[in-house]
Short mmCIF file of C-alpha atoms and ligand atoms in Angstrom, two decimals:
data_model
loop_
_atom_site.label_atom_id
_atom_site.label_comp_id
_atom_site.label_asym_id
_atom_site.label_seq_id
_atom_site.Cartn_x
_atom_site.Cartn_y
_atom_site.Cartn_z
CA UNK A 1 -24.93 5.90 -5.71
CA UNK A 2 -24.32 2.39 -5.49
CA UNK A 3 -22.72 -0.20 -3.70
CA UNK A 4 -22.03 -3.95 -4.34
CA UNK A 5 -21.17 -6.75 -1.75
CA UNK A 6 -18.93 -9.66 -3.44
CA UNK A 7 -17.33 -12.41 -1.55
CA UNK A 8 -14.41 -10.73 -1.44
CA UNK A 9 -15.03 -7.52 -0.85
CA UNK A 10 -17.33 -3.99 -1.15
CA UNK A 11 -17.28 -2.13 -4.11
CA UNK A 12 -19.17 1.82 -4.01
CA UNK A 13 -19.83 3.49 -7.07
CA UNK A 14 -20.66 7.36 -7.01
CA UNK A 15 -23.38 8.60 -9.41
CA UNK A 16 -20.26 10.84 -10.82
CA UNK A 17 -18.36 8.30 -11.54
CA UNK A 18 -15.71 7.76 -8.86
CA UNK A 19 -15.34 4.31 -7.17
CA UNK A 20 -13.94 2.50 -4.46
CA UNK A 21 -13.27 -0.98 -3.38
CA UNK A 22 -12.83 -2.28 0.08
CA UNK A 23 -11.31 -5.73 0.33
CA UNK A 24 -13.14 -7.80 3.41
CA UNK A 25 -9.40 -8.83 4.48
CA UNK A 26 -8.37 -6.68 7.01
CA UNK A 27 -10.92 -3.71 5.25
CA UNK A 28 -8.19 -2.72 2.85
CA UNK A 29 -8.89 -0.27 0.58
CA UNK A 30 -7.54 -1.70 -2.62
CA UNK A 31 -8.83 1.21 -4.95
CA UNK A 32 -9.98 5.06 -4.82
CA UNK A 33 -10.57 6.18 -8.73
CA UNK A 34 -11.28 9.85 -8.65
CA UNK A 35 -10.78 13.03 -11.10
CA UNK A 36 -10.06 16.38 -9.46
CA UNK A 37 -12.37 19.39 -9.51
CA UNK A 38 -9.38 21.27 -12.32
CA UNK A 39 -9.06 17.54 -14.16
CA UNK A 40 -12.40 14.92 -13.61
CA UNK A 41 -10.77 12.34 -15.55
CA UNK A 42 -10.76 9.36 -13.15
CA UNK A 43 -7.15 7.95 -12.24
CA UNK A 44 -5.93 5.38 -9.55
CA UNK A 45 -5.06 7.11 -6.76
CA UNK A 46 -4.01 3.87 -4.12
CA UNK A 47 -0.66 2.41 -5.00
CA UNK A 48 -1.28 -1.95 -4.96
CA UNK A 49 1.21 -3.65 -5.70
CA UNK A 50 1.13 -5.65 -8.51
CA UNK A 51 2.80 -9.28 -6.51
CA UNK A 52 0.64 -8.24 -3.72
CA UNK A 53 -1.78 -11.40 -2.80
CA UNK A 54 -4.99 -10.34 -2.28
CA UNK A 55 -6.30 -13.83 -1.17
CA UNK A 56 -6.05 -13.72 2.79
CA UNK A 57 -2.33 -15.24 2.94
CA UNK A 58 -0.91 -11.96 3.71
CA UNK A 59 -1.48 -8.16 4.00
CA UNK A 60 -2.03 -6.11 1.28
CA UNK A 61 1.06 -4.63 0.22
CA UNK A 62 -0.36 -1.63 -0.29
CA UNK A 63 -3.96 -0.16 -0.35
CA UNK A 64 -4.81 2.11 3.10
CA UNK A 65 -3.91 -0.63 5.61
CA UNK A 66 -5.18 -0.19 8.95
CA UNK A 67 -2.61 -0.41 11.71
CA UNK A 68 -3.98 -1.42 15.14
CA UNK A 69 -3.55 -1.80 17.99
CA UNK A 70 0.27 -0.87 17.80
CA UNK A 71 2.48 0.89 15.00
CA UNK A 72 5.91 -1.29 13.46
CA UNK A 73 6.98 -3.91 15.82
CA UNK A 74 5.20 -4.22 19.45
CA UNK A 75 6.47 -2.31 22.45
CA UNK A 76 4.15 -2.39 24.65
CA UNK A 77 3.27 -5.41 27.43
CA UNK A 78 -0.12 -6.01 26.10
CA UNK A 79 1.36 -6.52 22.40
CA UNK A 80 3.75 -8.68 23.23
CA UNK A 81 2.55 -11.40 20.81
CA UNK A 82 1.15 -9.10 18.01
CA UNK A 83 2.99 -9.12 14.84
CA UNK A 84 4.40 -6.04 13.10
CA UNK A 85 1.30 -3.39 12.68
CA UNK A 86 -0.83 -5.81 15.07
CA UNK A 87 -3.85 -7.34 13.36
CA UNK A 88 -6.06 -5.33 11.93
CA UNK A 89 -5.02 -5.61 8.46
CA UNK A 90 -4.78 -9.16 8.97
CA UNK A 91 -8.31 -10.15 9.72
CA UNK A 92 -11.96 -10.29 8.03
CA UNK A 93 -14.32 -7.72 8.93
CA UNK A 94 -17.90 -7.50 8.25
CA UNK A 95 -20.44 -5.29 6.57
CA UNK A 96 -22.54 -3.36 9.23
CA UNK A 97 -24.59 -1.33 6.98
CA UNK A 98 -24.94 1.86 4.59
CA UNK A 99 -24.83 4.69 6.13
CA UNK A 100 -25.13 7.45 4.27
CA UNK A 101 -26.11 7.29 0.55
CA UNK A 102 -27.27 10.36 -1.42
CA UNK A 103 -26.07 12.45 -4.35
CA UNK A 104 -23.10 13.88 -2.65
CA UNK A 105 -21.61 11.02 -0.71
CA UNK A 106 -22.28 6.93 -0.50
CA UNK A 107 -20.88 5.64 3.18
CA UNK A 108 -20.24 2.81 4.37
CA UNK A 109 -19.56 1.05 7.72
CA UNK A 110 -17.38 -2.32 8.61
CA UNK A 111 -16.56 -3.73 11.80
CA UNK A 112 -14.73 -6.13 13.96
CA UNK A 113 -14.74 -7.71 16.99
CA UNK A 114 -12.47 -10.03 18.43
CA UNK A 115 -12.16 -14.27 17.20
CA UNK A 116 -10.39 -16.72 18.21
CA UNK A 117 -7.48 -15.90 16.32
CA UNK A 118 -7.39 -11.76 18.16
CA UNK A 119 -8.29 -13.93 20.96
CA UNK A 120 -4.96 -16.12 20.66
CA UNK A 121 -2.80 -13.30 20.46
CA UNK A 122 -4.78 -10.03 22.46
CA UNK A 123 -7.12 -10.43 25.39
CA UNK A 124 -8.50 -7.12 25.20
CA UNK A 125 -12.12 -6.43 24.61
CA UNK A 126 -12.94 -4.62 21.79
CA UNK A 127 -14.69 -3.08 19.31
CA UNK A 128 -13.99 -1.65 15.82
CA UNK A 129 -15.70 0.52 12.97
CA UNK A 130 -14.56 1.94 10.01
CA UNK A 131 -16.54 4.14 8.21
CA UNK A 132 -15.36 4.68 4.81
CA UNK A 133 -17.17 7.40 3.02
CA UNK A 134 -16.76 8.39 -1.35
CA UNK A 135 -17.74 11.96 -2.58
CA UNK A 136 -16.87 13.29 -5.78
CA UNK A 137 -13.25 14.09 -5.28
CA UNK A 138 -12.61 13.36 -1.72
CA UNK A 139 -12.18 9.76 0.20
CA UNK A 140 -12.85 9.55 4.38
CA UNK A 141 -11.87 7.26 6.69
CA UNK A 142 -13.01 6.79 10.01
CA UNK A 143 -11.20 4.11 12.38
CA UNK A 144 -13.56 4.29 15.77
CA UNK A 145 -11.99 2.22 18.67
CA UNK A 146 -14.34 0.83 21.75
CA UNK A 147 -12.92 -0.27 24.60
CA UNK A 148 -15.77 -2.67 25.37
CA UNK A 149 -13.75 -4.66 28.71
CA UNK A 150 -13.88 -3.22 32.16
CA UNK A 151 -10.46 -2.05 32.45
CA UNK A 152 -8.49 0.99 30.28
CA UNK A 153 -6.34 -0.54 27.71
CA UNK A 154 -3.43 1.61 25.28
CA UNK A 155 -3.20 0.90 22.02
CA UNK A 156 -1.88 2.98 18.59
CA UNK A 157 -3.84 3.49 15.38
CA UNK A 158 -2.62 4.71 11.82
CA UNK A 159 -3.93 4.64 8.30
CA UNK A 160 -1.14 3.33 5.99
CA UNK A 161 -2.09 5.31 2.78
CA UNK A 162 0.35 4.34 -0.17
CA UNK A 163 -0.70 7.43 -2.45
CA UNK A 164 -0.04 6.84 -6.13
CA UNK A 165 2.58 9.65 -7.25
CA UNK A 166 6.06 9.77 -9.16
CA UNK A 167 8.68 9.39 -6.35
CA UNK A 168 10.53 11.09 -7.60
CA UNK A 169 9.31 14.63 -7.79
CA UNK A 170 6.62 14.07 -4.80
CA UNK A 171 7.02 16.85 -2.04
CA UNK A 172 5.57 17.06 1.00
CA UNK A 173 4.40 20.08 3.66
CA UNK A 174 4.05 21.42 6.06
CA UNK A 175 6.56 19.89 8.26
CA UNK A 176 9.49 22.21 8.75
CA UNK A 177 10.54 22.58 12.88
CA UNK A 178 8.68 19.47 12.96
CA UNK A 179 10.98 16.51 15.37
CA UNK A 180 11.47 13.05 13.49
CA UNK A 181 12.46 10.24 14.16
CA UNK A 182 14.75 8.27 10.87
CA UNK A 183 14.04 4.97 11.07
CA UNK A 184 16.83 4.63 8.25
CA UNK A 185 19.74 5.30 10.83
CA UNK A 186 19.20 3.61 14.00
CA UNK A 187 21.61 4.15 16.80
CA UNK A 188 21.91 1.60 19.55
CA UNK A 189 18.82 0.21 17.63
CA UNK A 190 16.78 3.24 17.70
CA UNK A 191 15.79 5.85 15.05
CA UNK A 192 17.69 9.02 15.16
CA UNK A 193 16.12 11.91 16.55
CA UNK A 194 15.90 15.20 14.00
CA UNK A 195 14.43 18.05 13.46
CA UNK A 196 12.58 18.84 9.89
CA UNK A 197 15.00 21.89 8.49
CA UNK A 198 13.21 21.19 4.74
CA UNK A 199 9.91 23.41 3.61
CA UNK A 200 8.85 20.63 1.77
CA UNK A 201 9.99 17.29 2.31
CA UNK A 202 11.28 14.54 -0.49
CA UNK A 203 10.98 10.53 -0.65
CA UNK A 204 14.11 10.29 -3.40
CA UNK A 205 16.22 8.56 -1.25
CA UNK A 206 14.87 5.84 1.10
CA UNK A 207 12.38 7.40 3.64
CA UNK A 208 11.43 6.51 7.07
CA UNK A 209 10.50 8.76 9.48
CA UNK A 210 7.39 9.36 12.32
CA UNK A 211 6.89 12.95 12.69
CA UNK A 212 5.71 13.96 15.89
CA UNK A 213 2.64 15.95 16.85
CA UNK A 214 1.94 17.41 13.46
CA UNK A 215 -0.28 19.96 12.42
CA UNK A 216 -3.39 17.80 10.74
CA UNK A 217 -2.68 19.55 7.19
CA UNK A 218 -0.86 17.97 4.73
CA UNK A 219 -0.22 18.93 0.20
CA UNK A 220 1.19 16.16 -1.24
CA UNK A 221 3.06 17.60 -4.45
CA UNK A 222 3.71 16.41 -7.72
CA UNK A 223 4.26 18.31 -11.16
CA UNK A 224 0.19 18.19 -12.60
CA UNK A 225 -1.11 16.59 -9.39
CA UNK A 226 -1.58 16.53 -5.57
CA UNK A 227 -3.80 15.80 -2.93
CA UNK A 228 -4.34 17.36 0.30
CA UNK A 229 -5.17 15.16 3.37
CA UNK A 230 -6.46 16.42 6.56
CA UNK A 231 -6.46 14.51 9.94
CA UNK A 232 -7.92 14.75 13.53
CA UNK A 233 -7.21 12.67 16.28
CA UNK A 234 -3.84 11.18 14.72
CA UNK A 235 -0.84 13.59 16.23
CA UNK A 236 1.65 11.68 14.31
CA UNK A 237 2.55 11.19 10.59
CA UNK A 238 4.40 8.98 9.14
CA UNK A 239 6.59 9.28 5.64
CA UNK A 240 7.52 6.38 3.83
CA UNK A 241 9.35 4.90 0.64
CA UNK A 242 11.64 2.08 0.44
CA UNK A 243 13.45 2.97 -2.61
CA UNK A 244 15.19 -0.13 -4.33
CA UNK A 245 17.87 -0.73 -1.13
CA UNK A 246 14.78 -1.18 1.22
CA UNK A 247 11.98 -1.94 -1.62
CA UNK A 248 13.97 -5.21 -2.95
CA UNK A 249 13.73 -7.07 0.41
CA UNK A 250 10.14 -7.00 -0.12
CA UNK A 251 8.76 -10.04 -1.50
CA UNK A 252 5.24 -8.83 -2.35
CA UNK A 253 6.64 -5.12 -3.86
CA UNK A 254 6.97 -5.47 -7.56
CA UNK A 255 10.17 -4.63 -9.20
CA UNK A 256 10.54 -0.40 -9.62
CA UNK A 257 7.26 -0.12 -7.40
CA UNK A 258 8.66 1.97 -4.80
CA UNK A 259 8.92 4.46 -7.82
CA UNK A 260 5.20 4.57 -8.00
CA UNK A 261 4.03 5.58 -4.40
CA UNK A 262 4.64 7.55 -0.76
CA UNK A 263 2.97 6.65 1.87
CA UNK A 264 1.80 9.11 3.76
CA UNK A 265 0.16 7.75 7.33
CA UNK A 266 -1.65 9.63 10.06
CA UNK A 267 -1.66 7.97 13.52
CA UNK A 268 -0.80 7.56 17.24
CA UNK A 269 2.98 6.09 16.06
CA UNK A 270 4.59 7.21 19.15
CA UNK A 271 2.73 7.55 21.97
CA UNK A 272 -0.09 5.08 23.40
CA UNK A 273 -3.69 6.28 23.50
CA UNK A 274 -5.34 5.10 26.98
CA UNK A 275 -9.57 4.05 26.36
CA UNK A 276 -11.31 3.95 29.03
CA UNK A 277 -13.43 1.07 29.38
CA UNK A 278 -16.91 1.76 27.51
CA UNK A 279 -15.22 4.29 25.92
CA UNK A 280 -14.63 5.35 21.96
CA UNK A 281 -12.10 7.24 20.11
CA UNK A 282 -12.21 8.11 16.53
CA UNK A 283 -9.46 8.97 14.10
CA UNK A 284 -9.85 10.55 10.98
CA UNK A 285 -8.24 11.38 7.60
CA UNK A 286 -9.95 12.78 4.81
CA UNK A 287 -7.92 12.82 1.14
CA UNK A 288 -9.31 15.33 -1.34
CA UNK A 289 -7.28 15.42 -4.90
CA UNK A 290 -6.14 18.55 -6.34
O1 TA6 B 301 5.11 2.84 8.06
C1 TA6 B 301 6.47 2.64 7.82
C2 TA6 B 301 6.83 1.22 8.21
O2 TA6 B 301 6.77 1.03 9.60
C3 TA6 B 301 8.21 0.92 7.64
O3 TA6 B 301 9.17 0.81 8.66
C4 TA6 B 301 7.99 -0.39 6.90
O4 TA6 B 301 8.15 -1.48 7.77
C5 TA6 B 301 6.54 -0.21 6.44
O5 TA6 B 301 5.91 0.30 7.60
C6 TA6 B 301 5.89 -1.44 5.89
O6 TA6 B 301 5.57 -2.32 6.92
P1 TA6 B 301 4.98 -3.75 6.45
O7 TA6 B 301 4.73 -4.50 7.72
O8 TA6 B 301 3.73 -3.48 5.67
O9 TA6 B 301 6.05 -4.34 5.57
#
């Protein structure tokens, strides 16, 4: 296994050939190429979009964005000057060494703590890890939260995974009896409350919707392909795809993108987590392709 530090970000090679790269920018994983144990040709599995700068001035629009401390616009009192997603994605973290490197897996650890641009906009102490960890067809991801103040703070945590797939005939389960909430019809402002009636759910109109208190067990479908992501700690899930009505107000999504993706994002979306102060909390998901 190897892995390579550049200036702008970590690249980890496994001895079988898939790869990774990590962009220092708010630890965005930019690329996952990985074959399947039924087909070990190597293909792209993270959607980026193609008008997506990669240079600081923005976030990633796409990758596996890390949402913290709070999911889609602030709510809550301590966010109140966060910006959509808070700031995670939006900041450099550092290298803080190889964990784990042998012939099944290479892992790696980044972390950050607060600067004076956190500082500027969230006065809670803190500390964050993010183990990131290649085997030969599965990808980890490990967000660990420390409350490092002397007083409990809440916060919300979610991996923004835009999976390459064709739109189009990508289905997702298990999440029938499932309640949603559709952020495409808001009444009096808010996303309408459902309940999932489909045994596999669709992204081919435009998608967005936080299901609640899911199962940790996810196929995501498509004729010849899949992948199968498993999650602990993050009770939520959220399903995404803009489609052209949403997609086009995007500056950074490239013309017919949404075609090419769903995101599919574990988290705490809804509810607030409470940390303790010198306490940790670790969320998982772990992607294996089919
Ligand atoms: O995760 C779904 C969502 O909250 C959508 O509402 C949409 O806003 C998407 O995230 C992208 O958010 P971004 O801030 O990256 O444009």
């Amino acid at each position: 296994m190897t892995f390579e530090r550049t200036e702008s970000k970590l690249i980890l090679r496994h001895t079988k050939g898939p790869t990774v790269e990590i962009l220092w920018y708010g630890a965005t994983i930019l690329s996952w190429k990985s074959g399947s144990k039924s087909n070990p040709a190597l293909s792209e599995r993270i959607f980026v979009s193609s008008k997506s700068p990669l240079d600081g001035s923005e976030p990633v629009r796409g990758g596996i964005p890390l949402v913290f401390p709070c999911f889609a616009y602030p709510t809550h009192p301590d966010h109140q000057k966060l910006g959509i997603h808070g700031f995670a994605r939006n900041e450099y973290w550092k290298w803080d060494g190889n964990i784990t490197d042998n012939d099944y897996e290479i892992s790696v650890k980044l972390a950050l703590d607060p600067v004076p641009s956190i500082w500027a906009v969230y006065d809670k102490s803190f500390h964050l890890d993010y183990v990131v960890t290649l085997s030969e067809y599965t990808l980890k991801t490990d967000l660990h939260v420390t409350n490092t103040s002397a007083a409990p703070f809440e916060f919300q945590a979610l991996f923004h995974t835009y999976h390459v797939c064709p739109t189009k005939d990508v289905r997702i389960k298990p999440l029938k009896g499932l309640t949603y909430y559709d952020k495409t019809e808001l009444i009096d402002g808010k996303p309408t409350k459902r309940i999932e009636d489909r045994d596999t759910v669709d992204v081919t109109s435009w998608t967005d919707s936080v299901y609640e208190s899911t199962s940790g067990t996810y196929e995501i479908r498509w004729p010849g392909g899949g992948v199968d992501v498993t999650t602990s700690n993050m009770d939520d899930l959220v399903i995404w795809n803009p489609q052209a009505i949403a997609g086009r107000k995007i500056a950074a999504m490239e013309e017919g993108g949404w075609d090419n993706f769903v995101c599919v994002e574990p988290g705490l979306a809804l509810a607030f987590e409470t940390l303790q102060p010198g306490k940790s909390w670790v969320g998982k998901q772990e992607i294996t392709v089919r």
